[in-house]
CSV table of C-alpha atoms and ligand atoms in Angstrom, one decimal:
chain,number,residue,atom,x,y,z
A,1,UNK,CA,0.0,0.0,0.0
A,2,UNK,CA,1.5,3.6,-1.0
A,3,UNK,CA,0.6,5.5,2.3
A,4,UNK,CA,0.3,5.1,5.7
A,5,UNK,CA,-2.9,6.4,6.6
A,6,UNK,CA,-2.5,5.7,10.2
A,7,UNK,CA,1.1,6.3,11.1
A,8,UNK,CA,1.3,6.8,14.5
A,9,UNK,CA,-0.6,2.9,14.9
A,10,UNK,CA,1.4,0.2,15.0
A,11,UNK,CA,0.5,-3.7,14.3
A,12,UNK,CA,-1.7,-4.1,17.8
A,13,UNK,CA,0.2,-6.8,19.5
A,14,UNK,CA,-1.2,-9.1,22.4
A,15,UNK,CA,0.4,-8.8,25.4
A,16,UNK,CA,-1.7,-10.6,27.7
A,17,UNK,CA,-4.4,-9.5,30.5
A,18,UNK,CA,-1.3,-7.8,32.6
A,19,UNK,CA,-0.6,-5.5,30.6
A,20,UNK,CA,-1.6,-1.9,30.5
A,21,UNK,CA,-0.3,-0.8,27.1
A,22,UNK,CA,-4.1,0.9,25.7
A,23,UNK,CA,-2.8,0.0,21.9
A,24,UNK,CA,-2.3,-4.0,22.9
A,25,UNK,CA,-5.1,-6.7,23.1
A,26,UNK,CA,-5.4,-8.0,26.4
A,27,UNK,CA,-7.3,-11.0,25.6
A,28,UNK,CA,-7.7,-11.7,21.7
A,29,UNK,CA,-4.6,-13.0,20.6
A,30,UNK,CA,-4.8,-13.5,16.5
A,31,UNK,CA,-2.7,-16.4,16.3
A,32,UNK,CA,-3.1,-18.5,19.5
A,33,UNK,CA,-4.6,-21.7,18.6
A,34,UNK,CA,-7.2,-23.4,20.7
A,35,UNK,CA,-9.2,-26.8,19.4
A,36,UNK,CA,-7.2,-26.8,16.1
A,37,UNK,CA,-8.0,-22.9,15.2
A,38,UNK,CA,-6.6,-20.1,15.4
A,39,UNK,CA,-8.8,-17.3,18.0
A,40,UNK,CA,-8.6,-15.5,14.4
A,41,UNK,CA,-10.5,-17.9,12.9
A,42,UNK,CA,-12.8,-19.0,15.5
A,43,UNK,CA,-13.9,-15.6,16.4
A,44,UNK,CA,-14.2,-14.2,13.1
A,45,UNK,CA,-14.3,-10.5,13.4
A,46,UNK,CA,-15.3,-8.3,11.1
A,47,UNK,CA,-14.8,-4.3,10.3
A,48,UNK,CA,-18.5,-1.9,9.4
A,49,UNK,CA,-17.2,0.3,6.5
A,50,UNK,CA,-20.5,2.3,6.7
A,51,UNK,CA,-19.4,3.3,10.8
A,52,UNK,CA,-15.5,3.2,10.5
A,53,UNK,CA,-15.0,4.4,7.6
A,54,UNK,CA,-18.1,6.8,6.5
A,55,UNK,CA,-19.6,7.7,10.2
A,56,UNK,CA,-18.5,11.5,10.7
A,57,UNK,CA,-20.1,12.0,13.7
A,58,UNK,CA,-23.1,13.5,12.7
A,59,UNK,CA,-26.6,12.7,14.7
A,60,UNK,CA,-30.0,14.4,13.9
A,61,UNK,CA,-28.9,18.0,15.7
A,62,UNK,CA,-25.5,18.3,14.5
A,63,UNK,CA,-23.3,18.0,11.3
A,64,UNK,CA,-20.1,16.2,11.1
A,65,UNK,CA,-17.5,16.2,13.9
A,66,UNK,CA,-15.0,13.6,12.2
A,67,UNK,CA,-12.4,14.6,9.1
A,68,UNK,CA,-10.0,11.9,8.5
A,69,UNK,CA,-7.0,12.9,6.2
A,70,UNK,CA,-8.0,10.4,3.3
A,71,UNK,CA,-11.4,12.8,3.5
A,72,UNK,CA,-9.6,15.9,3.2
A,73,UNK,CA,-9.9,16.8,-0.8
A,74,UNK,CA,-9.9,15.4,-3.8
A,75,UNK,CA,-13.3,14.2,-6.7
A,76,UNK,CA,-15.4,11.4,-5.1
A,77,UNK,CA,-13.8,8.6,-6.5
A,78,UNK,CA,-10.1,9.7,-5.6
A,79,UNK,CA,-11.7,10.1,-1.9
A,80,UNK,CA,-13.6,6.5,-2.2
A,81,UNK,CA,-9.9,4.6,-3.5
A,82,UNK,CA,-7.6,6.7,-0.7
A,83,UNK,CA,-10.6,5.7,1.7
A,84,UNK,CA,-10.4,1.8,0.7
A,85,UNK,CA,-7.1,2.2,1.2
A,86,UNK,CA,-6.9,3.7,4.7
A,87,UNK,CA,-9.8,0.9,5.4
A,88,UNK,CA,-7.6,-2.0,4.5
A,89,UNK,CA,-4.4,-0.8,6.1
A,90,UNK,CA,-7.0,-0.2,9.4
A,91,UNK,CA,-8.1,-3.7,9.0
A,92,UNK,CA,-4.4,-5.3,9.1
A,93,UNK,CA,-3.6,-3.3,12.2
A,94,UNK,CA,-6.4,-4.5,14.1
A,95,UNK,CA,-6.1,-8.1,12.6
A,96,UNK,CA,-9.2,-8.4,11.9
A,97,UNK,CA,-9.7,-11.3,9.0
A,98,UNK,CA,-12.9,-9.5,7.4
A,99,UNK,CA,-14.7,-6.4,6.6
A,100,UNK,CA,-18.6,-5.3,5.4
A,101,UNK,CA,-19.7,-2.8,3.5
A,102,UNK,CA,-22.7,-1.6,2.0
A,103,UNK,CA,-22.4,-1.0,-2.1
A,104,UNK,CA,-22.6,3.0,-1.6
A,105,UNK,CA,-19.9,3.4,1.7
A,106,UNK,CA,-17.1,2.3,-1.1
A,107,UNK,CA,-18.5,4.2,-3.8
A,108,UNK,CA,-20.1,7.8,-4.7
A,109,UNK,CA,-23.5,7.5,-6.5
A,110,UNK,CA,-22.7,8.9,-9.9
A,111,UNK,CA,-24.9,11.5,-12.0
A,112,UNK,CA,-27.5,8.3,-12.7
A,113,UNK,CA,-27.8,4.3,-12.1
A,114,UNK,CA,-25.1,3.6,-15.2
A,115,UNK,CA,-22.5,6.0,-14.0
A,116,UNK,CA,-23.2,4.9,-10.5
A,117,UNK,CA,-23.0,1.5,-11.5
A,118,UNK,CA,-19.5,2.0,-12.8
A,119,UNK,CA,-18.3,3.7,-10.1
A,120,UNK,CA,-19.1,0.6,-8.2
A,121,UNK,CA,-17.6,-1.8,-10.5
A,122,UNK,CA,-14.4,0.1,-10.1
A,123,UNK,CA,-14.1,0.2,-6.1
A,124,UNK,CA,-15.1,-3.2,-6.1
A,125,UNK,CA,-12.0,-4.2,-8.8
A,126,UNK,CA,-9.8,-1.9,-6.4
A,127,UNK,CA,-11.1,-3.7,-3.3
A,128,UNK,CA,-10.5,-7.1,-4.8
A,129,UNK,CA,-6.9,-6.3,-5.3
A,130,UNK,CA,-6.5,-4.9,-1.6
A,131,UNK,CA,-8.4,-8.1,-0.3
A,132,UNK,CA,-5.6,-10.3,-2.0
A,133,UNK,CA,-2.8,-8.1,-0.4
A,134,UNK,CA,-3.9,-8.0,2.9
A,135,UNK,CA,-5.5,-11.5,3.2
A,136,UNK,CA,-8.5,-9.4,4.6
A,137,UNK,CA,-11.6,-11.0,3.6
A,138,UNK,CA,-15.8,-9.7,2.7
A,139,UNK,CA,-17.9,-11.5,5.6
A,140,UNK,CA,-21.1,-9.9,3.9
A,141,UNK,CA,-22.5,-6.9,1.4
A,142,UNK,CA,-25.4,-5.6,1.3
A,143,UNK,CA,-26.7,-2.7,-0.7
A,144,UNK,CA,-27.7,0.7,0.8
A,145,UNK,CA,-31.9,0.5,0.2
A,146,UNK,CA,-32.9,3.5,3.3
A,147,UNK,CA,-29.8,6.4,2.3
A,148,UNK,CA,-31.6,8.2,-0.9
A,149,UNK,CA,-34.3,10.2,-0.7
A,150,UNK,CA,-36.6,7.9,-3.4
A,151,UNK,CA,-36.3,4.9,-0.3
A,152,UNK,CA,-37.9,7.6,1.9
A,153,UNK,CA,-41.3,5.0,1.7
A,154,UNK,CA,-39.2,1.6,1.3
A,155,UNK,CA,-38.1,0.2,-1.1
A,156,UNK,CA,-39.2,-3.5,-1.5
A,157,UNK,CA,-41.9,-2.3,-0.2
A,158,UNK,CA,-42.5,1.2,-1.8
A,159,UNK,CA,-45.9,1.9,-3.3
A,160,UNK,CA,-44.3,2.6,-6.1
A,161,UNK,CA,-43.3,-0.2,-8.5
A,162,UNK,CA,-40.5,2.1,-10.1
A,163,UNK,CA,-38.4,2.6,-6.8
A,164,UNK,CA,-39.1,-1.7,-6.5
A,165,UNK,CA,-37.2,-2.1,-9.9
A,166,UNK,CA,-34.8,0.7,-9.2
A,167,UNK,CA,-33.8,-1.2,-5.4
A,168,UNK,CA,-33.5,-4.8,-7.3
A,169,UNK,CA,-31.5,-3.2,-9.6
A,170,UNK,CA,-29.2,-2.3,-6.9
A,171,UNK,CA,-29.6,-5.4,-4.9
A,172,UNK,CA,-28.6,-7.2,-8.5
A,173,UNK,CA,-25.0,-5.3,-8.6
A,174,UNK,CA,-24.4,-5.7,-5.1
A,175,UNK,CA,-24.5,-9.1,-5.3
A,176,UNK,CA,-22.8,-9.4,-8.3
A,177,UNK,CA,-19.6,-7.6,-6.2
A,178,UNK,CA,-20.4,-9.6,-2.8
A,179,UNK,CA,-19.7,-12.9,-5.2
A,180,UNK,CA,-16.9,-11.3,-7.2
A,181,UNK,CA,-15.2,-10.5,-3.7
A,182,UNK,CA,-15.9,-13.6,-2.2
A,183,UNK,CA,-18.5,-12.2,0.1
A,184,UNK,CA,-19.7,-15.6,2.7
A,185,UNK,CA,-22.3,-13.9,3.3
A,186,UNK,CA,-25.3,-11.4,2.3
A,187,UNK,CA,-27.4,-9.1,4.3
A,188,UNK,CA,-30.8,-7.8,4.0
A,189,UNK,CA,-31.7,-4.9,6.7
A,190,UNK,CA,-34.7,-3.3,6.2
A,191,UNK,CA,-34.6,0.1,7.6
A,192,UNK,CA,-37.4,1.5,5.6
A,193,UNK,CA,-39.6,-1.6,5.1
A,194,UNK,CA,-42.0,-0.7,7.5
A,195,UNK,CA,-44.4,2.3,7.7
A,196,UNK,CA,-45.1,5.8,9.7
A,197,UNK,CA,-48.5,5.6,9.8
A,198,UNK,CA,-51.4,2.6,8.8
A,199,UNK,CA,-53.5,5.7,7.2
A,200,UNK,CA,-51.3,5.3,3.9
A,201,UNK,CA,-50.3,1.7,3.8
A,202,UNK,CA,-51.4,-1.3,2.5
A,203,UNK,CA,-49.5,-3.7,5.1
A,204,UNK,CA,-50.6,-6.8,3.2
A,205,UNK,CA,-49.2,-6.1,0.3
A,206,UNK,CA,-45.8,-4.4,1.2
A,207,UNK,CA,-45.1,-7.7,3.0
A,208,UNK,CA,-45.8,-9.7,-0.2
A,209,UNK,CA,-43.8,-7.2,-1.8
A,210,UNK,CA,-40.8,-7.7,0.6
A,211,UNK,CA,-40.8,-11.8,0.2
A,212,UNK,CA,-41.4,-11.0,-3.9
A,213,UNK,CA,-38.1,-9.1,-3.3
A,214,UNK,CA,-36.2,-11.8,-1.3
A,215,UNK,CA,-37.2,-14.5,-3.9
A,216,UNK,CA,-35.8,-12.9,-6.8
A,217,UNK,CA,-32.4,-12.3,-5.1
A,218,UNK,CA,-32.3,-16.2,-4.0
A,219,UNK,CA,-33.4,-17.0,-7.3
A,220,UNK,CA,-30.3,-14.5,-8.7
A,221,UNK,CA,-28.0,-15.9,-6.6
A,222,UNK,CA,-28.9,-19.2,-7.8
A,223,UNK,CA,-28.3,-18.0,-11.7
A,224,UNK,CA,-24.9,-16.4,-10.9
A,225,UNK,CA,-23.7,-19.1,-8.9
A,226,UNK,CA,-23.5,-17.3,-5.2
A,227,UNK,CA,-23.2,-19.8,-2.7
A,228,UNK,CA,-23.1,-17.4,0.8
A,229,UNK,CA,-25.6,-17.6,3.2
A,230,UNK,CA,-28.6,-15.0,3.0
A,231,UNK,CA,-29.4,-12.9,6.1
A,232,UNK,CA,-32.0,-11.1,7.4
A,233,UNK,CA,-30.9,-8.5,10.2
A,234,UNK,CA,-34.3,-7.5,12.5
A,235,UNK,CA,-34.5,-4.4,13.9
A,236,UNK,CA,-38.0,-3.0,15.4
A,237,UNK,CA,-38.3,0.5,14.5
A,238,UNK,CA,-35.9,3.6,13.3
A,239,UNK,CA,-35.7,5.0,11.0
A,240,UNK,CA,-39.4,3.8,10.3
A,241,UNK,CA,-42.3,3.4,13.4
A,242,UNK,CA,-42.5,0.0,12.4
A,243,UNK,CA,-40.2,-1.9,10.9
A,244,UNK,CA,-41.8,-5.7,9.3
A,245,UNK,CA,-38.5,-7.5,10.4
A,246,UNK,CA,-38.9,-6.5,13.8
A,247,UNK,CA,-37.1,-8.8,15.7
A,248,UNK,CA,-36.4,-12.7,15.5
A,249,UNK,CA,-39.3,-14.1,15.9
A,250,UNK,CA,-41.7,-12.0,13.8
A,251,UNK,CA,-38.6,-12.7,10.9
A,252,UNK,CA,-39.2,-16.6,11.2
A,253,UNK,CA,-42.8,-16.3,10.8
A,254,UNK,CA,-42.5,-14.0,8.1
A,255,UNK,CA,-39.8,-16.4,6.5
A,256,UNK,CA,-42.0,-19.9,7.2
A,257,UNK,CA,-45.2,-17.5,5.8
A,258,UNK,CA,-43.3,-17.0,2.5
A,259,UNK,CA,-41.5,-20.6,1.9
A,260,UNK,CA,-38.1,-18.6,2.5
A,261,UNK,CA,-36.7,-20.9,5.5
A,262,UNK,CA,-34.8,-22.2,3.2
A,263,UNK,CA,-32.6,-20.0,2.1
A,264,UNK,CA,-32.0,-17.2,5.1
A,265,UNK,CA,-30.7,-16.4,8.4
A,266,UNK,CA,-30.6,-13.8,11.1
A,267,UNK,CA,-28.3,-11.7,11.5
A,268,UNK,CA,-28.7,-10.3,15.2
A,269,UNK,CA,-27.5,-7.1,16.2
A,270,UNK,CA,-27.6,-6.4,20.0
A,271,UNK,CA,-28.7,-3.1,20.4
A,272,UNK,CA,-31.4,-4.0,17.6
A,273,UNK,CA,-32.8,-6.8,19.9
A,274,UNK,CA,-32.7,-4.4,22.9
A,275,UNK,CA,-34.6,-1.8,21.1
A,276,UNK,CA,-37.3,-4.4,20.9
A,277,UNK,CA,-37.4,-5.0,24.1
A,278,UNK,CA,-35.7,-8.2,24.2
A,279,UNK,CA,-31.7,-9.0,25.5
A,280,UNK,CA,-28.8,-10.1,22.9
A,281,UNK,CA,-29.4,-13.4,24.4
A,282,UNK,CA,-33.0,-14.3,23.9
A,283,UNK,CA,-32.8,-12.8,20.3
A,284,UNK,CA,-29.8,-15.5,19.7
A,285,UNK,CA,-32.3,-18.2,21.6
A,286,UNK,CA,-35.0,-17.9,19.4
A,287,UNK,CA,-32.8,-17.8,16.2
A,288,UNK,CA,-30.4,-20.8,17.2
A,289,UNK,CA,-33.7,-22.5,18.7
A,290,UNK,CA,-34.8,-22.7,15.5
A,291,UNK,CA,-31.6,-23.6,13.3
A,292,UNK,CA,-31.1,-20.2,11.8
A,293,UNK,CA,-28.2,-18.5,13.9
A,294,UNK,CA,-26.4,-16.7,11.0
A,295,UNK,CA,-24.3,-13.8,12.0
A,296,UNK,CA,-23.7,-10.8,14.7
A,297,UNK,CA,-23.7,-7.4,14.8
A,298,UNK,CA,-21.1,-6.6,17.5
A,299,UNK,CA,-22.6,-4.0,19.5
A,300,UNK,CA,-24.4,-2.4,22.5
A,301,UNK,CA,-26.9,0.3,22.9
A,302,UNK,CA,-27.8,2.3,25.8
A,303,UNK,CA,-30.3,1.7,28.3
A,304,UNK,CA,-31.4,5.5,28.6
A,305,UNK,CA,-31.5,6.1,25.2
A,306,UNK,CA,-34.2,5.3,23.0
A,307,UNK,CA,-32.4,4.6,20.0
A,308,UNK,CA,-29.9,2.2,18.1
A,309,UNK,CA,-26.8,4.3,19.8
A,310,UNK,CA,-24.7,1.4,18.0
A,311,UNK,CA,-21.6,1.9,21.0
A,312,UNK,CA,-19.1,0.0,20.8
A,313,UNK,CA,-19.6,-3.3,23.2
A,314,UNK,CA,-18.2,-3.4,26.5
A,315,UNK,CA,-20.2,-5.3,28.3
A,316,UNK,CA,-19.1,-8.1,29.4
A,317,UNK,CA,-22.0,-10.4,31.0
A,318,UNK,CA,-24.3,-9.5,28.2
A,319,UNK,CA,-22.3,-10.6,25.7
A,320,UNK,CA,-20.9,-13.5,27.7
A,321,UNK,CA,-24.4,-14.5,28.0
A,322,UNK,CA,-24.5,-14.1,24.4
A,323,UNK,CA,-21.8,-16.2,23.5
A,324,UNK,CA,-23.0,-18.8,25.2
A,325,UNK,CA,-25.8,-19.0,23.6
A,326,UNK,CA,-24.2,-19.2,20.4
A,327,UNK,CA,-21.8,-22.1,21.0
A,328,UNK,CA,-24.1,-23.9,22.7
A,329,UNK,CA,-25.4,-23.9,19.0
A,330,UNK,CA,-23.0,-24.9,17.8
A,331,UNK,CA,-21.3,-21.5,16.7
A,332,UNK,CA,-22.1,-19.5,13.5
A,333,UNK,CA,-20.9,-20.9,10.4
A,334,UNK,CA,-20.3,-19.0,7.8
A,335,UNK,CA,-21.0,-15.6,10.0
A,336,UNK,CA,-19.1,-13.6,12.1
A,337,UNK,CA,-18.7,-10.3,14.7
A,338,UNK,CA,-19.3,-7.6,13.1
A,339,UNK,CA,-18.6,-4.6,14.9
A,340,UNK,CA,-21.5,-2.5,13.8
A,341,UNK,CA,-20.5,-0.1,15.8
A,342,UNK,CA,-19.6,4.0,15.8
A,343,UNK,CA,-17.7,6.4,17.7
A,344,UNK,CA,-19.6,9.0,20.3
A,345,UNK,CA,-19.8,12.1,18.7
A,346,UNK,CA,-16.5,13.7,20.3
A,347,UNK,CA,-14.3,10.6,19.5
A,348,UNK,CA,-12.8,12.8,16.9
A,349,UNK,CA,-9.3,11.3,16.5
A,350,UNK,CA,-7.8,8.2,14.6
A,351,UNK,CA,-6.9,6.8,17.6
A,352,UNK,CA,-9.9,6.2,19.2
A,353,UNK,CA,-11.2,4.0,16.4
A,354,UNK,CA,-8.5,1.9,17.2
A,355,UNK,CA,-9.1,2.1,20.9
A,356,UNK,CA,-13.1,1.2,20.0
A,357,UNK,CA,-12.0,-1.9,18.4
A,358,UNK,CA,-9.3,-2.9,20.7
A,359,UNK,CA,-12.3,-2.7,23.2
A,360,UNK,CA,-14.7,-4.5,21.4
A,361,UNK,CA,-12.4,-7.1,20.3
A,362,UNK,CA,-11.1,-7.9,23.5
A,363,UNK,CA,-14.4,-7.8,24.5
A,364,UNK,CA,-16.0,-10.5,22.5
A,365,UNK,CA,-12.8,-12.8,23.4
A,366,UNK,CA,-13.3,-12.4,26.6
A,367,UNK,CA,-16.4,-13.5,26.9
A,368,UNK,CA,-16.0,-16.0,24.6
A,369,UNK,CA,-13.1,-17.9,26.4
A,370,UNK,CA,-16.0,-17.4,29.5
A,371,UNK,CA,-18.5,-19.2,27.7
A,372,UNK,CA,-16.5,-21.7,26.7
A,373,UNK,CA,-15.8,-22.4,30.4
A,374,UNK,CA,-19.2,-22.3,31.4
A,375,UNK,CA,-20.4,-24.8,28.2
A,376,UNK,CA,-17.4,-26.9,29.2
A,377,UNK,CA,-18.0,-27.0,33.1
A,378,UNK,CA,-21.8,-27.7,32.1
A,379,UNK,CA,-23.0,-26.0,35.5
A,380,UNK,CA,-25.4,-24.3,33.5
A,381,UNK,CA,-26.8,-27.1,31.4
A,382,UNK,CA,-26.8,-29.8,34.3
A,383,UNK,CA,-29.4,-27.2,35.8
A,384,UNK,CA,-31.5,-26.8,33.0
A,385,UNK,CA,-31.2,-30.5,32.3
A,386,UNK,CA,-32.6,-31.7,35.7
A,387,UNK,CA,-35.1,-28.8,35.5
A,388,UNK,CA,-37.1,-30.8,32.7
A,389,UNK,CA,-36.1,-34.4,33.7
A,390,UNK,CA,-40.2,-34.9,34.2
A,391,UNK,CA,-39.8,-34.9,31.0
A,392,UNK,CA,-37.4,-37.6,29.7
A,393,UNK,CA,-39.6,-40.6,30.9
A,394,UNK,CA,-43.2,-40.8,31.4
A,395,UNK,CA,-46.3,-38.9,31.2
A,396,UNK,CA,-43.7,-36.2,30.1
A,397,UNK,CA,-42.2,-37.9,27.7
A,398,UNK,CA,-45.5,-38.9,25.9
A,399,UNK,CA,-46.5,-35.6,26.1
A,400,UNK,CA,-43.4,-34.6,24.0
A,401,UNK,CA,-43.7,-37.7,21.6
A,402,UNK,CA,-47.6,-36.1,21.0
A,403,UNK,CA,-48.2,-39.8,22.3
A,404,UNK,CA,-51.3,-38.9,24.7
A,405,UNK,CA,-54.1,-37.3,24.9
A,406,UNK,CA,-56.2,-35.1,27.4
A,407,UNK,CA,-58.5,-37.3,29.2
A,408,UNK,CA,-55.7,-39.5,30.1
A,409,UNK,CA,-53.4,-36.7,31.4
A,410,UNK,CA,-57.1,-35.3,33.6
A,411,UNK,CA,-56.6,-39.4,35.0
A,412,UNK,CA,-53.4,-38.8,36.1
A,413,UNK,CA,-53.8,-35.5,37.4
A,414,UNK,CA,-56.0,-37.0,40.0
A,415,UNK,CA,-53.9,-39.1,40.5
A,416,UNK,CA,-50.6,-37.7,41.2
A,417,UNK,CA,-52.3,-35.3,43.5
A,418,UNK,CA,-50.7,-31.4,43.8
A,419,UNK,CA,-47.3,-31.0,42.1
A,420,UNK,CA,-44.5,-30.7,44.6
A,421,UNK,CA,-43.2,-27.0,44.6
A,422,UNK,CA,-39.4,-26.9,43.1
A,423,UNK,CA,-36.9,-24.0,43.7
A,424,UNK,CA,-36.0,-22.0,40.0
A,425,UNK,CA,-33.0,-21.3,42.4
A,426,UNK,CA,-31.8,-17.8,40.0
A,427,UNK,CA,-29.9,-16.1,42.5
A,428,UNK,CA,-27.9,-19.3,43.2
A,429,UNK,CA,-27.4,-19.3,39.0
A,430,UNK,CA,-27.0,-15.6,39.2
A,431,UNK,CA,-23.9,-16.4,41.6
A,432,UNK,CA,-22.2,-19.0,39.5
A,433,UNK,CA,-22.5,-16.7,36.3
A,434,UNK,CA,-20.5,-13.9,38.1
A,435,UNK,CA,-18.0,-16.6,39.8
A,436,UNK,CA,-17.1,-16.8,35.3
A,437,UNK,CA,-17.3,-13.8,35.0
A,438,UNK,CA,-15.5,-11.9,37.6
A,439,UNK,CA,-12.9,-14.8,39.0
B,501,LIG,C1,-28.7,-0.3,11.0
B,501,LIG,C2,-28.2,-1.5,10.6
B,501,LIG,C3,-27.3,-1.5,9.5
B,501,LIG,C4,-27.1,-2.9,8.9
B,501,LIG,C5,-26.6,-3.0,7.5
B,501,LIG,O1,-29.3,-0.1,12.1
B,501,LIG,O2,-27.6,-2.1,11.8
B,501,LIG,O3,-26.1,-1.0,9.8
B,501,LIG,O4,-26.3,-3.7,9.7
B,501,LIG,O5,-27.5,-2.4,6.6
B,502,LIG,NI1,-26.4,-3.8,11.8
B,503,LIG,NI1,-27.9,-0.8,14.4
């Protein structure tokens, strides 16, 4: 690479939990293998070019705190190749083995779709020759449907037909580059399908419009040969009031409802499930629950503010609790962390995007050696296991083999007489946890 971007940032090293060097990783350690892998490879982490790498700092009462050098001057695309570049020298400094964008954070919108289009195709050739450099690899793309004024009603689910084509027009390019980059993975977040106010919308059809969308980019993916995994990432509400892939749950019935089971997964952000009233946890619960734990966004909100805040995660039991969810799983596949995640307004300097990730990194490895312990040690599961042992043998067991039937269960009941009254003993579970977490 010609420049350094960041000079004053060197390769972070680990240097163990001792240590108090702010530019070393205290507890991810790239290259230290454990079960046959690399912490690099189990862990997986990923870069957000739309937070690092295009977040200024603005919010919805100020304009943009954060100039990087790379910003500085220069026409759009001589901005968008030094940026790429700054990314990807970021990226090896942190060693973090992947990196997401959205189709418009690496490249300017032209004068219309052709030229805009061709910008794309550019970055992306640029980008492919940085990927090969580095080693740093595409976890997912996604295209940018919410950004442009004509997505200010949707855009799957726009009332207008000519914004539809114009979206899957986009969503057809940004695939295209997610394959040609080796993307393992691609994400669908629907930030404006969903509505302000019922008055104006026909929900019915939006949400036949939204699955209409989804088939055609499974059925692309199938004609150009794209083997990652789809994901869709819930989220509850902002920038709409409602949004139709509001959180796990509502995203597998609207997957079963449309035959798209199949072919997605969920990406789960933390301070998306928070802001529907749900913990990192439970979100990752009803997903793995059901076979379709895809990906993460690595992040955290904030419990007095009312919106997706997207800090950078700290916090340790929650995504302990979080991780432990996920392996007991089985882990994510072909997903990974990604550290959806911006700066506070006044984080102005270079450094403290380092710092953030150093953070958030050592975070997530943290916790994650924690939840290994706990899986391993099995406190946890030999509780819940004896919790349900009514029902490995049995009237309990029938009942889960569908093998009885009501009036025998009302014989039984007079039988057995009143059910003894058992402990759910949390505050003893409560205690172990934090014997992990804080030893
Ligand atoms: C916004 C979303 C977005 C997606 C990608 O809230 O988290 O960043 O991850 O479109
Ligand atoms: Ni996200
Ligand atoms: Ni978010």
């Amino acid at each position: 690479m010609k420049k350094a971007w960041f000079p004053k940032i060197p390769v972070i090293p680990f240097e163990g939990p001792e240590s108090d060097n702010p530019l070393a990783f205290r507890h991810y350690n790239p290259d230290e293998v454990v079960d046959g892998k690399t912490m690099k490879e189990h862990l997986r982490f990923s870069i957000a070019y739309w937070h690092s790498f295009r977040g200024a700092g603005t919010d919805p009462f100020g304009g943009p705190t954060i100039c990087r050098t790379w910003e500085a001057k220069g026409k759009p695309m001589e901005v968008a190749k030094k940026r790429l570049e700054a990314a990807f020298e970021f990226f090896t400094k942190l060693s973090s083995p992947y990196y997401c964008f959205h189709d418009r954070d690496i490249a300017p919108e032209g004068k219309d779709l052709a030229e805009t289009n061709r910008n794309l195709e550019e970055i992306a050739g640029l980008a492919k020759e940085l990927q090969k450099a580095t080693g740093v690899k595409l976890l997912w793309g996604t295209a940018n449907l919410f950004s442009h004024a004509r997505y200010m009603c949707g855009a799957a689910t726009n009332p207008d037909a000519a914004v539809f084509v114009h979206a899957a027009a986009q969503v057809k390019q940004a695939l295209d580059i997610t394959k040609e980059l080796g993307g393992e993975n691609y994400v669908f977040w629907g930030g404006r399908e969903g509505y302000e106010t019922l008055l104006n919308t026909d929900l019915k059809r939006e949400m036949d419009h939204l699955a209409a969308f989804l088939h055609l980019a499974v059925d692309y993916a199938k004609k150009i040969g794209f083997k990652g995994q789809f994901l869709i990432e819930p989220k509850p509400k902002e920038p709409t009031k409602h949004q139709y892939d509001f959180d796990v749950a509502s995203g597998i019935a609207f997957l079963r409802t449309y035959k798209l089971e199949k072919h997605f997964k969920f990406n789960i952000e933390t301070n998306h499930a928070t802001l529907a009233g749900h913990t990192f946890q439970h979100e990752l619960e009803v997903a793995g629950g059901a076979g379709l734990l895809g990906s993460v966004d690595a992040n955290q909100g904030d419990t007095l503010l009312g919106w997706d805040t997207d800090q950078f995660p700290t916090d340790l039991k929650e995504i302990t609790l979080g991780m432990y969810t996920i392996l007991k799983y089985g882990g994510l596949g072909s997903g990974g962390f990604n550290f959806d995640a911006k700066l506070r307004r006044p984080s102005v300097d270079p450094i403290d995007l380092v710092y953030a990730h150093i953070g958030g990194m050592d975070t997530f490895a943290l916790a994650w050696k924690t939840a290994r312990r706990l899986l391993k040690d099995g406190v946890l599961a030999a509780f819940v296991k004896e919790r349900y042992a009514s029902y490995d043998s049995g009237l309990g067991r029938e009942v889960e083999k569908g093998k009885t039937d009501l009036e025998a269960l009302a014989k039984a009941a007079l039988k057995q007489g009143e059910p003894e009254s058992r402990s759910g003993r949390q505050e003893y579970l409560e205690n172990i946890l934090n014997r992990y977490l804080y030893r």
